[in-house]
mmCIF file of C-alpha atoms in Angstrom:
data_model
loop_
_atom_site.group_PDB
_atom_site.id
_atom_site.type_symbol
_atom_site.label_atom_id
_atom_site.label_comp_id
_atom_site.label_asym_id
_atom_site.label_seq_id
_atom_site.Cartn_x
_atom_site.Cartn_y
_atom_site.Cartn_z
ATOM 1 C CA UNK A 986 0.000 0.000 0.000
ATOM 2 C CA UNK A 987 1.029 3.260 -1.130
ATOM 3 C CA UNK A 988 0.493 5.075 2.031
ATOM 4 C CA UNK A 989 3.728 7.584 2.538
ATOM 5 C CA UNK A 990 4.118 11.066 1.870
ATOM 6 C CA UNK A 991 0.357 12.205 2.271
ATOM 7 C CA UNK A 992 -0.798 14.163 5.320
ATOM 8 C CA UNK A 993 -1.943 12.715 8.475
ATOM 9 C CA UNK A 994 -4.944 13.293 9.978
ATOM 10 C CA UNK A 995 -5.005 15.749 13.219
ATOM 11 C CA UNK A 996 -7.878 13.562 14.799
ATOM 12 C CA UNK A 997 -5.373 10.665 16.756
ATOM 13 C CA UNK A 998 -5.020 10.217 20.366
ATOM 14 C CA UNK A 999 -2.340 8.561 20.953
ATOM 15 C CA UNK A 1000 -2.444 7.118 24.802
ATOM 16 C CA UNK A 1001 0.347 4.157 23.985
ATOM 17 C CA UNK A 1002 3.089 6.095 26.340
ATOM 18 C CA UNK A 1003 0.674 6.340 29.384
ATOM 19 C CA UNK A 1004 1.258 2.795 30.007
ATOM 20 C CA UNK A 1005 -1.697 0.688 31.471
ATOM 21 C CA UNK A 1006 -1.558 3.210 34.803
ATOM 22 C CA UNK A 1007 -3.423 5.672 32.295
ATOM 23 C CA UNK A 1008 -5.660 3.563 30.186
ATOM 24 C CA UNK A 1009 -7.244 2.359 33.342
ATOM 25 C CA UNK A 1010 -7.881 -1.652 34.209
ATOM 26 C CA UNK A 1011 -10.404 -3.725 32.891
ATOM 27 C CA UNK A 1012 -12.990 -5.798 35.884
ATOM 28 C CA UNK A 1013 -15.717 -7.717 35.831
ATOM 29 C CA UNK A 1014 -17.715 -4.256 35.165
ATOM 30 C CA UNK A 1015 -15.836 -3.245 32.068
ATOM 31 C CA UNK A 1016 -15.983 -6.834 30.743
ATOM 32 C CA UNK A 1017 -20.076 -7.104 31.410
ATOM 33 C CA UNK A 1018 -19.807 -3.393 29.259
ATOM 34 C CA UNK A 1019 -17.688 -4.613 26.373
ATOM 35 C CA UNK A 1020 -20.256 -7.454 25.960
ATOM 36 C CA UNK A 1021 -23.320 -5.534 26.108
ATOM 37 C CA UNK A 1022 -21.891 -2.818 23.246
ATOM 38 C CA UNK A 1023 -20.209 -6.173 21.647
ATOM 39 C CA UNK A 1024 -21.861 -5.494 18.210
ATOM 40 C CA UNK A 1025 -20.406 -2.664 17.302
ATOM 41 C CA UNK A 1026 -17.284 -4.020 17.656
ATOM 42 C CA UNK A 1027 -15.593 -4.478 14.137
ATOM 43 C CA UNK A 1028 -13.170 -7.721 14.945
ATOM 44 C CA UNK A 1029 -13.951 -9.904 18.401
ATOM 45 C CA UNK A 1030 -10.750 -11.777 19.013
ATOM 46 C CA UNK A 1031 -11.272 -12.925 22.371
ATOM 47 C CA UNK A 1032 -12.021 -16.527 21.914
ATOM 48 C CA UNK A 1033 -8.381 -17.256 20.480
ATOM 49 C CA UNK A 1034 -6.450 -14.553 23.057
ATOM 50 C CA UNK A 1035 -4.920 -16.800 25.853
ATOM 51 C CA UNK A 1036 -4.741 -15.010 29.297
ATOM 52 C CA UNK A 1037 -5.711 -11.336 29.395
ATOM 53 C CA UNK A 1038 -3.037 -9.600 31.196
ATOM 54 C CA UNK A 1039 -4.357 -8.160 34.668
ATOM 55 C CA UNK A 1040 -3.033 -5.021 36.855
ATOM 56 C CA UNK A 1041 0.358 -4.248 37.618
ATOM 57 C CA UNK A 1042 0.549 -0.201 37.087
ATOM 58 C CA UNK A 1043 3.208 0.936 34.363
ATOM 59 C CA UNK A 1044 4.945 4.035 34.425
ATOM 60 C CA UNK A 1045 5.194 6.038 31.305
ATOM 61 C CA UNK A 1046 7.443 5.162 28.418
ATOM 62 C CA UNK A 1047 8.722 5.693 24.909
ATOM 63 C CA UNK A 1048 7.205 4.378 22.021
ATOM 64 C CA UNK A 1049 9.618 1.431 20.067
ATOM 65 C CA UNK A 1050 10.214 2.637 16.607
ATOM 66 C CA UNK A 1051 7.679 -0.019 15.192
ATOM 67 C CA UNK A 1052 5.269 1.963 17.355
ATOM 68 C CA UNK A 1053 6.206 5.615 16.122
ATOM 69 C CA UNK A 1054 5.954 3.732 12.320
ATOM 70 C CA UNK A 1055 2.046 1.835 13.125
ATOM 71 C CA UNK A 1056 1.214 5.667 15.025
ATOM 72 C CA UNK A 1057 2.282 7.770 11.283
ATOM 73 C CA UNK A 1058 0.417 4.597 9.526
ATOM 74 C CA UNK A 1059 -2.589 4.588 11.390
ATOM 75 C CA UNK A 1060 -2.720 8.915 11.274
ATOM 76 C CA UNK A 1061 -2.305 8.628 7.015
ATOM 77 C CA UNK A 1062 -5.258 6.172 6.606
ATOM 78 C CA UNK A 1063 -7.358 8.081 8.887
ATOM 79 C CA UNK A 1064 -6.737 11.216 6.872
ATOM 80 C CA UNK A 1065 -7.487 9.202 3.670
ATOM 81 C CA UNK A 1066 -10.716 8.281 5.023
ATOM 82 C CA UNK A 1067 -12.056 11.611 5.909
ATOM 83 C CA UNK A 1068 -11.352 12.958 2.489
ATOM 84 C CA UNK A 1069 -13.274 10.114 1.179
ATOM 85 C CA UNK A 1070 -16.140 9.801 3.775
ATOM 86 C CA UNK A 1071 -16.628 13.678 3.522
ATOM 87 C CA UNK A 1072 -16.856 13.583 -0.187
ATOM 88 C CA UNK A 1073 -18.848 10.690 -0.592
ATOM 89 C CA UNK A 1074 -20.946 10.901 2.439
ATOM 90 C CA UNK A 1075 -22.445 14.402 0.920
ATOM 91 C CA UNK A 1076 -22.718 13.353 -2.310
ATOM 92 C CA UNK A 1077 -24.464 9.817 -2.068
ATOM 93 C CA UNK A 1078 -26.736 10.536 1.443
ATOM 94 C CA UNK A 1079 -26.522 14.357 1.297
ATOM 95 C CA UNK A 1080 -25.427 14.054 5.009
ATOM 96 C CA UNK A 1081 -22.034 16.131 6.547
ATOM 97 C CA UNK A 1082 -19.239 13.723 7.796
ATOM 98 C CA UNK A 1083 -18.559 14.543 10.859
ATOM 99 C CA UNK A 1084 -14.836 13.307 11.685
ATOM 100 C CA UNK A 1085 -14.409 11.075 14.488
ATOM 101 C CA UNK A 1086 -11.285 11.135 16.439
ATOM 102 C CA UNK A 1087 -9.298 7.600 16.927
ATOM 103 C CA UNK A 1088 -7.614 6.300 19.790
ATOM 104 C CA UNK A 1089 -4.213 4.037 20.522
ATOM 105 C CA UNK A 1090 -4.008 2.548 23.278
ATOM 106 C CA UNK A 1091 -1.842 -0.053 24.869
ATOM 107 C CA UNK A 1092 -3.612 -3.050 26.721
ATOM 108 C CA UNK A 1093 -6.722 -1.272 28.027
ATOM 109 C CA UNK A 1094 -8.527 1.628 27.597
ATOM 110 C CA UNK A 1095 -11.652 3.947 28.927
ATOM 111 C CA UNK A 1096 -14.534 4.786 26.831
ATOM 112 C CA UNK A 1097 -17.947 5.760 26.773
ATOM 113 C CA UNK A 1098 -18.900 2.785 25.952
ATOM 114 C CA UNK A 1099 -16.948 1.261 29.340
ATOM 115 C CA UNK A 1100 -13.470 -0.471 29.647
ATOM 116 C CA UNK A 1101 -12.134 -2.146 27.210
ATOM 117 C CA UNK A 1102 -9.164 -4.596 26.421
ATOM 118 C CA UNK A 1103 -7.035 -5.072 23.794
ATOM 119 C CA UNK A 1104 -7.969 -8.691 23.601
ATOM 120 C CA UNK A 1105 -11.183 -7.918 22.638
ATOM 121 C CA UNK A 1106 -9.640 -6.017 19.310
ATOM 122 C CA UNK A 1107 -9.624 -2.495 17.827
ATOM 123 C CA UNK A 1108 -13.805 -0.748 18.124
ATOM 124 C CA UNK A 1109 -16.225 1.904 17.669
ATOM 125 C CA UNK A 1110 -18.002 3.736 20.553
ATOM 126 C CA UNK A 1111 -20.759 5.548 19.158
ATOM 127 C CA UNK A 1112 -20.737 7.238 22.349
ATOM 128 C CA UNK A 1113 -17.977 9.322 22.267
ATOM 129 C CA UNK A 1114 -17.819 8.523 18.275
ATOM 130 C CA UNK A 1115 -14.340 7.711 18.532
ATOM 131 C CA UNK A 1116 -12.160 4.515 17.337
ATOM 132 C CA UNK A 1117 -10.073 2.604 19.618
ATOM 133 C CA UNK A 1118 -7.284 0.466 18.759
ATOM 134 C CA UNK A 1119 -4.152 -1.226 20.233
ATOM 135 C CA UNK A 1120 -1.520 -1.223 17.557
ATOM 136 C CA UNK A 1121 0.246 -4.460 18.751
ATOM 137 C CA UNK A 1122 -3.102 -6.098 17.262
ATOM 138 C CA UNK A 1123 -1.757 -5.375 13.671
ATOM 139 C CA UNK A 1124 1.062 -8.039 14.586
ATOM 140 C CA UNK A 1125 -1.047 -10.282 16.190
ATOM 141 C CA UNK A 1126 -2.917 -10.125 12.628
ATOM 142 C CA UNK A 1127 0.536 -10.920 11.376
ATOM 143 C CA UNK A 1128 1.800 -13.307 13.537
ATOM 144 C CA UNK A 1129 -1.456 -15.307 15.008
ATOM 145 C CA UNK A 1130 -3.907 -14.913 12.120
ATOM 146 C CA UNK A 1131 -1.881 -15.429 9.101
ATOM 147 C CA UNK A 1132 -3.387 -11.790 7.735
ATOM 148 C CA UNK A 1133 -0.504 -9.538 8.217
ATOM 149 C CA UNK A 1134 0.094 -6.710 5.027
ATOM 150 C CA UNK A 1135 -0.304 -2.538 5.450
ATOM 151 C CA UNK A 1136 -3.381 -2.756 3.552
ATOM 152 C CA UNK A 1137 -4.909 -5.598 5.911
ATOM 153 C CA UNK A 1138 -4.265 -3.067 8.501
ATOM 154 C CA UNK A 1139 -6.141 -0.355 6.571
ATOM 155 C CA UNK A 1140 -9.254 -2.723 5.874
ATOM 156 C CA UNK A 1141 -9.287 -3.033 9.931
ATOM 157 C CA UNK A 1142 -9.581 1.046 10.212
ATOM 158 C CA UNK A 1143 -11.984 1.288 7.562
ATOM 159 C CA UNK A 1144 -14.044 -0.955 9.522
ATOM 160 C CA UNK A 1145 -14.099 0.434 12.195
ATOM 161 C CA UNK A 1146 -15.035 3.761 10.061
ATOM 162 C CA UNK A 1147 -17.875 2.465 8.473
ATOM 163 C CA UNK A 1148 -19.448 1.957 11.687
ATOM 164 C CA UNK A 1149 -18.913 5.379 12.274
ATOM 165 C CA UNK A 1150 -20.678 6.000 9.370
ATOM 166 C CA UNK A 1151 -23.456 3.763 10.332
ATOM 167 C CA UNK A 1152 -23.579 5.941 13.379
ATOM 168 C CA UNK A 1153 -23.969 9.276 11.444
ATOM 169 C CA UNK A 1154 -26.691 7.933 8.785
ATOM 170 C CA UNK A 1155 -29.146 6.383 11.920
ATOM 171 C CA UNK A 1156 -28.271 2.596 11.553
ATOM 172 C CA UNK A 1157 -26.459 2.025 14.280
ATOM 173 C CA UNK A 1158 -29.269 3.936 16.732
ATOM 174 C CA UNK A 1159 -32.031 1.542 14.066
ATOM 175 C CA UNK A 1160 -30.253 -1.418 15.212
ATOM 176 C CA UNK A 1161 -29.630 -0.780 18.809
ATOM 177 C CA UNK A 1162 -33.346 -0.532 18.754
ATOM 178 C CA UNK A 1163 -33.987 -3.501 16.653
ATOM 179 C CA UNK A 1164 -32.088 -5.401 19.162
ATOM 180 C CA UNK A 1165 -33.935 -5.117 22.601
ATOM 181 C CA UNK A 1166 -36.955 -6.621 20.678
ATOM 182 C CA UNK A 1167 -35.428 -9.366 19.424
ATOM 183 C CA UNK A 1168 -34.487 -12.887 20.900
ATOM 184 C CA UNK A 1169 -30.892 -13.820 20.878
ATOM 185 C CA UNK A 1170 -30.778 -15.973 17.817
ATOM 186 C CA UNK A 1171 -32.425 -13.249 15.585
ATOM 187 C CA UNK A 1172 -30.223 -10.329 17.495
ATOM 188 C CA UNK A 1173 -27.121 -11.820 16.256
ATOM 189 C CA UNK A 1174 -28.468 -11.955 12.768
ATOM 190 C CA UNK A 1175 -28.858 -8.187 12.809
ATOM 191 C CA UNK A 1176 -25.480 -7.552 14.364
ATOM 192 C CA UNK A 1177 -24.128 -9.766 11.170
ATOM 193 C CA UNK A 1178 -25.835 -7.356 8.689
ATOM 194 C CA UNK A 1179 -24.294 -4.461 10.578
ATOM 195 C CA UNK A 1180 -20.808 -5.323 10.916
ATOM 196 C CA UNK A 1181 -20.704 -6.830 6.960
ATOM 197 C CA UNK A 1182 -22.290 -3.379 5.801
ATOM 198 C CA UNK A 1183 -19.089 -1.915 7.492
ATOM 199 C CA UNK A 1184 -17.003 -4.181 5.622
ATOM 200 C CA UNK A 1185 -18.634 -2.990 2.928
ATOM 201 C CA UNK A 1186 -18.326 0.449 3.368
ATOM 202 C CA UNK A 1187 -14.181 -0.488 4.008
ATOM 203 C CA UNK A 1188 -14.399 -1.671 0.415
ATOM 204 C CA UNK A 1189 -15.907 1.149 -0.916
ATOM 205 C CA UNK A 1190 -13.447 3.751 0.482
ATOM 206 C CA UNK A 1191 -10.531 1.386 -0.886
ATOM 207 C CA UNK A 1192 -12.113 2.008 -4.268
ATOM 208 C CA UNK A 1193 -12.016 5.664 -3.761
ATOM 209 C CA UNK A 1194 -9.076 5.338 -2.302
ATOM 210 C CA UNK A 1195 -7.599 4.266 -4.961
ATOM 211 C CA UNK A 1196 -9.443 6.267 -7.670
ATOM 212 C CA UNK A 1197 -7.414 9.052 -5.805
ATOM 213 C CA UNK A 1198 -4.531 8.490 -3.794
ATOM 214 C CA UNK A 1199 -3.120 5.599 -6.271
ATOM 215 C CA UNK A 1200 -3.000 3.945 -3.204
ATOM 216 C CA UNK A 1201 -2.939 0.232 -4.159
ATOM 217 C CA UNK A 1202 -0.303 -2.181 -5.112
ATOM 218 C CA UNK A 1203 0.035 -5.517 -6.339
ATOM 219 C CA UNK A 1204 -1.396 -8.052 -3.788
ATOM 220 C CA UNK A 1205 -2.926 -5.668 -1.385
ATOM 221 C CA UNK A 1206 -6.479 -6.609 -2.019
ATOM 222 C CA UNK A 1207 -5.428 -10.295 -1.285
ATOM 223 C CA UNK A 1208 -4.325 -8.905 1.754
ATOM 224 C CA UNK A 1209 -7.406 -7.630 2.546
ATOM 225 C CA UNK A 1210 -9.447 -10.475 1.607
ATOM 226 C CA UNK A 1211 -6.767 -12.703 4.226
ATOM 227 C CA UNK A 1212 -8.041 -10.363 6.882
ATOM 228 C CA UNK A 1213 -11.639 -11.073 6.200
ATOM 229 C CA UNK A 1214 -11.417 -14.294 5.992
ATOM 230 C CA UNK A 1215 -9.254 -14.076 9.387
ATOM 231 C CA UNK A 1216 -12.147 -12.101 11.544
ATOM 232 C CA UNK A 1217 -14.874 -14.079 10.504
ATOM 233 C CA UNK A 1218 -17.204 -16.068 12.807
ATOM 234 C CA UNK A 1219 -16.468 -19.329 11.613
ATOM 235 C CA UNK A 1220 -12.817 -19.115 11.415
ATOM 236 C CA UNK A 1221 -12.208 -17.674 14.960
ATOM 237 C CA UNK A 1222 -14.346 -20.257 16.157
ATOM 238 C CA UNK A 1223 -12.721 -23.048 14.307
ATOM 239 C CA UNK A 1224 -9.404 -21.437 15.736
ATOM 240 C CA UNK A 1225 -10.479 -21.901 19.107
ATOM 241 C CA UNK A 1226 -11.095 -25.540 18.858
ATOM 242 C CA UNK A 1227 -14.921 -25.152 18.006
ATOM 243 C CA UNK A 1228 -17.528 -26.353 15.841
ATOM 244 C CA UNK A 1229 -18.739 -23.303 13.902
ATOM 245 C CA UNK A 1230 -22.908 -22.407 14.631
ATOM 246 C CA UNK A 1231 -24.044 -19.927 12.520
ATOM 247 C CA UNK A 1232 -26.852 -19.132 14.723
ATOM 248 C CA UNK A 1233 -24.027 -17.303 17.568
ATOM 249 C CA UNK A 1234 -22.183 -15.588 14.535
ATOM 250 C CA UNK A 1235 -22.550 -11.582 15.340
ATOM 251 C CA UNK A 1236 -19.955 -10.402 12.559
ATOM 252 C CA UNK A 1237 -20.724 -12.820 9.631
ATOM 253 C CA UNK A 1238 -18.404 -15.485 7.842
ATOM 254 C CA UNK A 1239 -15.336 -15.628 6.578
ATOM 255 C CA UNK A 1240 -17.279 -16.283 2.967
ATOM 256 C CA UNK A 1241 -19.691 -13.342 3.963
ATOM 257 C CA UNK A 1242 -17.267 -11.028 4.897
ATOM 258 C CA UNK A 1243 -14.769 -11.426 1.985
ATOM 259 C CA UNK A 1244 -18.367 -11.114 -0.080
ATOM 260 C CA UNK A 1245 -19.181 -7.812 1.497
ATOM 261 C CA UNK A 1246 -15.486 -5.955 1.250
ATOM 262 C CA UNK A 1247 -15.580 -6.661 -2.495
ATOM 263 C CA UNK A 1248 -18.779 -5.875 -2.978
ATOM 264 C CA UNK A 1249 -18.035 -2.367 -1.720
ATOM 265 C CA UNK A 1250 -14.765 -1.827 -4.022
ATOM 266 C CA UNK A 1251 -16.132 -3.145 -7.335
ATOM 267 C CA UNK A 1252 -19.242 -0.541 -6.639
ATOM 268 C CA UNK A 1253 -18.173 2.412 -4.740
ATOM 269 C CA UNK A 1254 -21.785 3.480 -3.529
ATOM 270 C CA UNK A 1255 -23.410 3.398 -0.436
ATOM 271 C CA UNK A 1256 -27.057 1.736 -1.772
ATOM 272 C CA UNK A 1257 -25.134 -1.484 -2.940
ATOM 273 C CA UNK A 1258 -23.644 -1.533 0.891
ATOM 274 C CA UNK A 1259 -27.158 -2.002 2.321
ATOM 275 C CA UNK A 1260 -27.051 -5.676 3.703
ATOM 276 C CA UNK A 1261 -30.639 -4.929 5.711
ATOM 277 C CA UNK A 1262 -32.546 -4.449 2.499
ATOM 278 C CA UNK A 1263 -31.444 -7.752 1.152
ATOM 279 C CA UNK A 1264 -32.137 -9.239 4.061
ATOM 280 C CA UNK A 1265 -35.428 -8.246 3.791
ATOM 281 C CA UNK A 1266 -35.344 -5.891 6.388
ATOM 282 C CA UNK A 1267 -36.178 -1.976 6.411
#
């Protein structure tokens, strides 16, 4: 990925020096709140994270030079995506895009949508409408999941974007709704459709990405397509030594999610993202 050179984006927080003294630890509280806002997170890697680290206050630090590079990374795409959202947003919905700030974060982190760990991977609190993410999880990606690459990285932000975007057009307040009528089974089918119509909205700012930065290069959208397949229901499942049930999937397949991403960057418009409508659902 062609990333380099262009501006970053004045909208990072970047809380990776305060050590896990200023991120604040993560109880039996925070955990109960990570589950109950669970659906608007973009990737839930918990079930193949061994041992959450607990307590033991760290003192400030410097940031390792793989740090300072994922912090310049992570600033770039951000700016990318808020000269696509705000161009696109206007002209396909007519709505302003509102930029959200984005937050790194080492090990655990406040929000207003409670405590969160990194094991539970990077997320959106429509809340504050901010992004959080722990940069060690892009070598996890690498090293764990087999879907390391810059522009695997970049599909994870964009993610976690679209659900911002979601948050600005209504569907994210829609769904929250939708929910608390529902019974379990059918509540996870709805947080499916949400979190593939972010990965579609992902694909379709790589496409206008790319229309204007030149931004990919050979390979990257295989990388891409590794990371989807990576996050998706059945494949963390199957990683953690389980049978895959469709019925407890809350982010969609690896199949579905793969589907969704492309479906996005071979259109570039918001109406071929809507995954409710096809459902059947308005």
């Amino acid at each position: 990925m062609k990333w380099r050179g262009r501006r970053g984006s004045s909208n990072v927080d970047d809380r990776r020096g305060m050590g896990r003294a200023g991120a604040g630890g993560v109880g039996v509280v925070g955990v109960l709140a990570i589950l109950a806002v669970g659906y608007f997170f973009g990737i839930d890697i918990s079930p193949i994270v061994q041992g959450l680290e607990q307590g033991g206050q760290q003192s400030e630090r410097p940031l390792t030079e793989a740090e300072e590079q994922y912090g310049e990374f992570v600033s770039v795409v951000l700016a990318d995506t808020e000269e696509i959202w705000s161009e696109v947003l206007q002209e396909q919905a007519g709505i302003t895009y509102a930029e959200p700030r984005l937050v790194l974060f080492s090990g655990a982190v406040q929000s207003a949508c409670g405590g969160a760990s990194a094991a539970m991977g990077p997320f959106y609190c429509p809340g504050d409408q901010q992004v959080y993410l722990d940069t060690d999880f892009f070598d996890m990606m690498g090293q764990r999941m087999g879907a390391g690459g810059d522009f695997a990285y970049a599909y994870v932000i964009a993610h976690e974007i679209g659900h911002h975007v979601q948050n600005l057009t209504g569907v994210l307040e829609q769904v929250n709704s939708l929910r608390g009528r529902l019974g379990e089974q059918d509540a996870n089918a709805v947080s499916v459709l949400t979190e593939l119509q972010a990965d579609c909205f992902a694909g379709l700012w790589a496409r206008h990405a790319q229309d204007r930065f030149g931004s990919l290069e050979e390979g990257d959208l295989n990388e891409a397509m590794t990371a989807a397949a990576a996050v998706g229901d059945d494949a963390i499942q199957a990683s953690a030594g389980r049978t895959p049930m469709p019925d407890s999937f809350t982010h969609g397949s690896s199949q579905q999610r793969q589907e969704w991403l492309m479906r996005g960057f071979r259109s570039g418009e918001l109406a071929q993202c809507d995954t409710f409508a096809e459902a059947g659902l308005e």
